[in-house]
Amino acid sequence: MALPDNCGRMTSYSSLIGLGKSCRHSSSIGGFAEHQGSTKLTPRGLPINATESERKTLEAGFKAMPQGFTRTLDQLADFLAKA
């Protein structure tokens, strides 16, 4: 899947941060592994072309990210259980 970035370029397998008017995006990857009978997801992300202020803003949100991922994946599990 390709999406346009802030500069109108098509970009694939990256998530867009969209901070400021300049071209900002991040590279994101994830890994799955079995852990104590469950599946563990380990997401990784790296901002690209971010200013120091933008990098600090992103880092400030790190603590809330596991809760957000957990809620999203729980909703996916509920959906799949009903499908």
Short mmCIF file of N, CA, C and O in Angstrom, two decimals:
data_model
loop_
_atom_site.label_atom_id
_atom_site.label_comp_id
_atom_site.label_asym_id
_atom_site.label_seq_id
_atom_site.Cartn_x
_atom_site.Cartn_y
_atom_site.Cartn_z
N MET A 1 0.85 -1.17 0.00
CA MET A 1 0.00 0.00 0.00
C MET A 1 0.89 1.23 0.00
O MET A 1 1.85 1.31 0.74
N ALA A 2 0.56 2.19 -0.81
CA ALA A 2 1.33 3.43 -0.87
C ALA A 2 0.42 4.60 -0.50
O ALA A 2 -0.74 4.63 -0.87
N LEU A 3 0.97 5.53 0.25
CA LEU A 3 0.24 6.73 0.68
C LEU A 3 1.07 7.96 0.36
O LEU A 3 2.29 7.91 0.40
N PRO A 4 0.42 9.08 0.08
CA PRO A 4 1.19 10.31 -0.16
C PRO A 4 1.71 10.90 1.15
O PRO A 4 1.01 10.91 2.15
N ASP A 5 2.96 11.36 1.15
CA ASP A 5 3.49 12.04 2.33
C ASP A 5 3.15 13.53 2.24
O ASP A 5 2.41 13.95 1.36
N ASN A 6 3.67 14.34 3.17
CA ASN A 6 3.37 15.77 3.20
C ASN A 6 3.87 16.51 1.97
O ASN A 6 3.46 17.63 1.72
N CYS A 7 4.77 15.90 1.23
CA CYS A 7 5.31 16.54 0.04
C CYS A 7 4.66 16.02 -1.24
O CYS A 7 5.09 16.34 -2.33
N GLY A 8 3.63 15.15 -1.09
CA GLY A 8 2.94 14.62 -2.25
C GLY A 8 3.62 13.42 -2.89
O GLY A 8 3.16 12.92 -3.90
N ARG A 9 4.72 12.96 -2.30
CA ARG A 9 5.41 11.77 -2.82
C ARG A 9 4.69 10.54 -2.29
O ARG A 9 4.22 10.51 -1.17
N MET A 10 4.62 9.51 -3.11
CA MET A 10 4.04 8.26 -2.66
C MET A 10 5.09 7.52 -1.82
O MET A 10 6.25 7.42 -2.21
N THR A 11 4.67 7.05 -0.67
CA THR A 11 5.58 6.36 0.23
C THR A 11 4.95 5.04 0.64
O THR A 11 3.75 4.94 0.77
N SER A 12 5.76 4.01 0.79
CA SER A 12 5.22 2.72 1.18
C SER A 12 5.87 2.24 2.47
O SER A 12 7.00 2.59 2.78
N TYR A 13 5.13 1.46 3.24
CA TYR A 13 5.56 0.86 4.50
C TYR A 13 6.24 1.86 5.43
O TYR A 13 7.27 1.61 6.01
N SER A 14 5.65 3.00 5.52
CA SER A 14 6.08 3.97 6.53
C SER A 14 4.83 4.68 7.03
O SER A 14 3.85 4.80 6.33
N SER A 15 4.86 5.10 8.27
CA SER A 15 3.72 5.84 8.80
C SER A 15 4.08 7.31 8.83
O SER A 15 5.21 7.68 9.11
N LEU A 16 3.11 8.12 8.53
CA LEU A 16 3.36 9.55 8.41
C LEU A 16 3.11 10.24 9.73
O LEU A 16 2.08 10.07 10.36
N ILE A 17 4.06 11.05 10.18
CA ILE A 17 3.89 11.81 11.41
C ILE A 17 3.11 13.09 11.11
O ILE A 17 2.22 13.47 11.85
N GLY A 18 3.41 13.76 10.02
CA GLY A 18 2.68 14.95 9.62
C GLY A 18 2.91 16.15 10.53
O GLY A 18 2.02 16.97 10.71
N LEU A 19 4.08 16.28 11.12
CA LEU A 19 4.37 17.41 11.99
C LEU A 19 4.93 18.55 11.16
O LEU A 19 5.86 18.38 10.40
N GLY A 20 4.37 19.73 11.34
CA GLY A 20 4.87 20.89 10.61
C GLY A 20 4.52 20.82 9.14
O GLY A 20 3.76 19.98 8.69
N LYS A 21 5.09 21.75 8.36
CA LYS A 21 4.80 21.80 6.94
C LYS A 21 5.84 21.08 6.11
O LYS A 21 5.67 20.90 4.93
N SER A 22 6.93 20.68 6.73
CA SER A 22 7.98 20.02 5.98
C SER A 22 7.69 18.53 5.88
O SER A 22 6.73 18.03 6.42
N CYS A 23 8.53 17.83 5.16
CA CYS A 23 8.32 16.41 4.91
C CYS A 23 8.77 15.59 6.12
O CYS A 23 9.96 15.43 6.35
N ARG A 24 7.82 15.11 6.88
CA ARG A 24 8.13 14.33 8.07
C ARG A 24 7.45 12.98 7.98
O ARG A 24 6.27 12.90 7.62
N HIS A 25 8.16 11.93 8.28
CA HIS A 25 7.56 10.61 8.39
C HIS A 25 8.44 9.73 9.26
O HIS A 25 9.49 10.14 9.70
N SER A 26 7.95 8.54 9.51
CA SER A 26 8.73 7.63 10.34
C SER A 26 8.74 6.26 9.69
O SER A 26 7.82 5.88 8.98
N SER A 27 9.78 5.53 9.95
CA SER A 27 9.89 4.16 9.49
C SER A 27 9.41 3.27 10.63
O SER A 27 9.81 3.45 11.77
N SER A 28 8.51 2.34 10.32
CA SER A 28 7.95 1.47 11.35
C SER A 28 8.05 0.01 10.94
O SER A 28 7.79 -0.33 9.79
N ILE A 29 8.45 -0.81 11.90
CA ILE A 29 8.48 -2.25 11.69
C ILE A 29 7.92 -2.92 12.94
O ILE A 29 7.78 -2.29 13.99
N GLY A 30 7.60 -4.16 12.85
CA GLY A 30 7.11 -4.89 14.01
C GLY A 30 7.51 -6.35 13.91
O GLY A 30 7.73 -6.87 12.82
N GLY A 31 7.58 -6.98 15.05
CA GLY A 31 7.92 -8.40 15.08
C GLY A 31 6.95 -9.16 15.96
O GLY A 31 6.44 -8.62 16.94
N PHE A 32 6.66 -10.40 15.59
CA PHE A 32 5.79 -11.26 16.37
C PHE A 32 6.61 -12.45 16.88
O PHE A 32 7.44 -12.98 16.15
N ALA A 33 6.35 -12.86 18.12
CA ALA A 33 7.04 -14.01 18.70
C ALA A 33 6.13 -14.69 19.72
O ALA A 33 5.31 -14.02 20.36
N GLU A 34 6.28 -15.98 19.86
CA GLU A 34 5.53 -16.70 20.88
C GLU A 34 6.16 -16.40 22.23
O GLU A 34 7.38 -16.40 22.38
N HIS A 35 5.30 -16.14 23.22
CA HIS A 35 5.79 -15.82 24.57
C HIS A 35 4.79 -16.36 25.58
O HIS A 35 3.67 -15.86 25.68
N GLN A 36 5.17 -17.38 26.31
CA GLN A 36 4.35 -17.97 27.37
C GLN A 36 2.94 -18.30 26.88
O GLN A 36 1.94 -17.99 27.53
N GLY A 37 2.85 -18.93 25.71
CA GLY A 37 1.56 -19.36 25.18
C GLY A 37 0.76 -18.29 24.49
O GLY A 37 -0.37 -18.52 24.07
N SER A 38 1.31 -17.11 24.37
CA SER A 38 0.64 -16.00 23.68
C SER A 38 1.55 -15.47 22.59
O SER A 38 2.72 -15.85 22.50
N THR A 39 1.02 -14.58 21.80
CA THR A 39 1.82 -13.92 20.77
C THR A 39 2.22 -12.55 21.26
O THR A 39 1.38 -11.76 21.69
N LYS A 40 3.51 -12.26 21.20
CA LYS A 40 4.03 -10.96 21.63
C LYS A 40 4.36 -10.14 20.38
O LYS A 40 5.05 -10.61 19.49
N LEU A 41 3.86 -8.91 20.34
CA LEU A 41 4.15 -7.98 19.26
C LEU A 41 5.15 -6.96 19.77
O LEU A 41 4.95 -6.35 20.82
N THR A 42 6.23 -6.77 19.03
CA THR A 42 7.23 -5.77 19.40
C THR A 42 7.33 -4.74 18.27
O THR A 42 7.98 -4.98 17.26
N PRO A 43 6.64 -3.60 18.42
CA PRO A 43 6.72 -2.56 17.38
C PRO A 43 7.97 -1.70 17.57
O PRO A 43 8.42 -1.48 18.70
N ARG A 44 8.51 -1.24 16.47
CA ARG A 44 9.67 -0.35 16.50
C ARG A 44 9.41 0.78 15.50
O ARG A 44 8.90 0.55 14.43
N GLY A 45 9.78 1.98 15.86
CA GLY A 45 9.61 3.11 14.96
C GLY A 45 10.76 4.09 15.10
O GLY A 45 11.37 4.19 16.17
N LEU A 46 11.05 4.80 14.03
CA LEU A 46 12.14 5.76 14.02
C LEU A 46 11.72 6.98 13.21
O LEU A 46 11.34 6.84 12.05
N PRO A 47 11.71 8.17 13.81
CA PRO A 47 11.35 9.35 13.04
C PRO A 47 12.45 9.68 12.03
O PRO A 47 13.63 9.49 12.29
N ILE A 48 12.02 10.17 10.88
CA ILE A 48 12.95 10.53 9.81
C ILE A 48 12.80 12.03 9.54
O ILE A 48 11.68 12.53 9.42
N ASN A 49 13.91 12.75 9.46
CA ASN A 49 13.93 14.19 9.20
C ASN A 49 13.20 14.99 10.27
O ASN A 49 12.66 16.06 9.97
N ALA A 50 13.14 14.51 11.49
CA ALA A 50 12.44 15.21 12.57
C ALA A 50 13.37 16.22 13.24
O ALA A 50 14.57 15.99 13.37
N THR A 51 12.78 17.34 13.66
CA THR A 51 13.54 18.32 14.43
C THR A 51 13.67 17.79 15.86
O THR A 51 13.00 16.83 16.26
N GLU A 52 14.50 18.42 16.65
CA GLU A 52 14.68 18.02 18.05
C GLU A 52 13.35 18.12 18.80
O GLU A 52 12.99 17.24 19.58
N SER A 53 12.60 19.18 18.56
CA SER A 53 11.30 19.38 19.21
C SER A 53 10.33 18.27 18.81
O SER A 53 9.60 17.74 19.66
N GLU A 54 10.29 17.92 17.54
CA GLU A 54 9.39 16.85 17.07
C GLU A 54 9.80 15.51 17.65
O GLU A 54 8.95 14.70 18.04
N ARG A 55 11.10 15.27 17.73
CA ARG A 55 11.60 14.01 18.31
C ARG A 55 11.19 13.91 19.78
O ARG A 55 10.74 12.86 20.25
N LYS A 56 11.29 15.02 20.52
CA LYS A 56 10.90 15.02 21.94
C LYS A 56 9.40 14.79 22.09
O LYS A 56 8.96 14.10 23.02
N THR A 57 8.59 15.38 21.20
CA THR A 57 7.15 15.17 21.24
C THR A 57 6.81 13.71 21.03
O THR A 57 5.98 13.13 21.75
N LEU A 58 7.46 13.08 20.06
CA LEU A 58 7.24 11.66 19.80
C LEU A 58 7.66 10.82 21.00
O LEU A 58 6.92 9.93 21.45
N GLU A 59 8.83 11.10 21.56
CA GLU A 59 9.32 10.34 22.71
C GLU A 59 8.41 10.51 23.93
O GLU A 59 8.24 9.57 24.70
N ALA A 60 7.79 11.68 24.07
CA ALA A 60 6.89 11.92 25.20
C ALA A 60 5.65 11.03 25.13
O ALA A 60 5.05 10.73 26.16
N GLY A 61 5.29 10.59 23.95
CA GLY A 61 4.13 9.73 23.78
C GLY A 61 4.41 8.25 23.93
O GLY A 61 3.50 7.43 23.92
N PHE A 62 5.70 7.87 24.09
CA PHE A 62 6.06 6.45 24.16
C PHE A 62 5.35 5.70 25.28
O PHE A 62 4.94 4.57 25.10
N LYS A 63 5.19 6.33 26.45
CA LYS A 63 4.59 5.64 27.59
C LYS A 63 3.14 5.26 27.32
O LYS A 63 2.66 4.26 27.84
N ALA A 64 2.42 6.05 26.53
CA ALA A 64 1.01 5.78 26.24
C ALA A 64 0.83 4.78 25.10
O ALA A 64 -0.25 4.22 24.94
N MET A 65 1.87 4.54 24.32
CA MET A 65 1.73 3.69 23.14
C MET A 65 1.33 2.25 23.46
O MET A 65 0.46 1.71 22.77
N PRO A 66 1.91 1.59 24.47
CA PRO A 66 1.47 0.21 24.74
C PRO A 66 -0.02 0.11 25.04
O PRO A 66 -0.69 -0.82 24.59
N GLN A 67 -0.56 1.07 25.77
CA GLN A 67 -2.00 1.06 26.08
C GLN A 67 -2.81 1.20 24.79
O GLN A 67 -3.80 0.51 24.60
N GLY A 68 -2.39 2.08 23.91
CA GLY A 68 -3.08 2.26 22.63
C GLY A 68 -3.02 1.02 21.76
O GLY A 68 -4.02 0.59 21.18
N PHE A 69 -1.84 0.41 21.67
CA PHE A 69 -1.69 -0.83 20.91
C PHE A 69 -2.55 -1.94 21.50
O PHE A 69 -3.20 -2.69 20.78
N THR A 70 -2.56 -2.04 22.83
CA THR A 70 -3.33 -3.09 23.50
C THR A 70 -4.81 -2.94 23.20
O THR A 70 -5.49 -3.91 22.85
N ARG A 71 -5.34 -1.72 23.31
CA ARG A 71 -6.76 -1.49 23.01
C ARG A 71 -7.09 -1.84 21.56
O ARG A 71 -8.10 -2.48 21.28
N THR A 72 -6.24 -1.42 20.64
CA THR A 72 -6.48 -1.70 19.23
C THR A 72 -6.47 -3.20 18.95
O THR A 72 -7.35 -3.72 18.26
N LEU A 73 -5.48 -3.90 19.50
CA LEU A 73 -5.39 -5.34 19.27
C LEU A 73 -6.52 -6.10 19.98
O LEU A 73 -6.99 -7.11 19.47
N ASP A 74 -6.97 -5.62 21.13
CA ASP A 74 -8.12 -6.23 21.80
C ASP A 74 -9.37 -6.08 20.95
O ASP A 74 -10.18 -7.01 20.85
N GLN A 75 -9.55 -4.91 20.33
CA GLN A 75 -10.69 -4.70 19.44
C GLN A 75 -10.61 -5.63 18.23
O GLN A 75 -11.63 -6.18 17.79
N LEU A 76 -9.41 -5.83 17.70
CA LEU A 76 -9.23 -6.75 16.59
C LEU A 76 -9.57 -8.17 17.01
O LEU A 76 -10.27 -8.89 16.28
N ALA A 77 -9.14 -8.58 18.17
CA ALA A 77 -9.43 -9.93 18.67
C ALA A 77 -10.94 -10.12 18.84
O ALA A 77 -11.48 -11.17 18.47
N ASP A 78 -11.63 -9.13 19.39
CA ASP A 78 -13.09 -9.20 19.53
C ASP A 78 -13.77 -9.33 18.16
O ASP A 78 -14.68 -10.14 17.98
N PHE A 79 -13.32 -8.54 17.20
CA PHE A 79 -13.87 -8.60 15.86
C PHE A 79 -13.66 -9.98 15.24
O PHE A 79 -14.58 -10.56 14.67
N LEU A 80 -12.45 -10.50 15.34
CA LEU A 80 -12.15 -11.80 14.74
C LEU A 80 -12.90 -12.94 15.43
O LEU A 80 -13.29 -13.91 14.77
N ALA A 81 -13.14 -12.81 16.72
CA ALA A 81 -13.89 -13.83 17.46
C ALA A 81 -15.34 -13.90 16.98
O ALA A 81 -15.97 -14.96 17.02
N LYS A 82 -15.88 -12.77 16.51
CA LYS A 82 -17.26 -12.72 16.05
C LYS A 82 -17.39 -13.04 14.56
O LYS A 82 -18.50 -13.27 14.07
N ALA A 83 -16.27 -13.05 13.86
CA ALA A 83 -16.31 -13.28 12.39
C ALA A 83 -16.52 -14.73 12.05
O ALA A 83 -16.23 -15.63 12.74
#
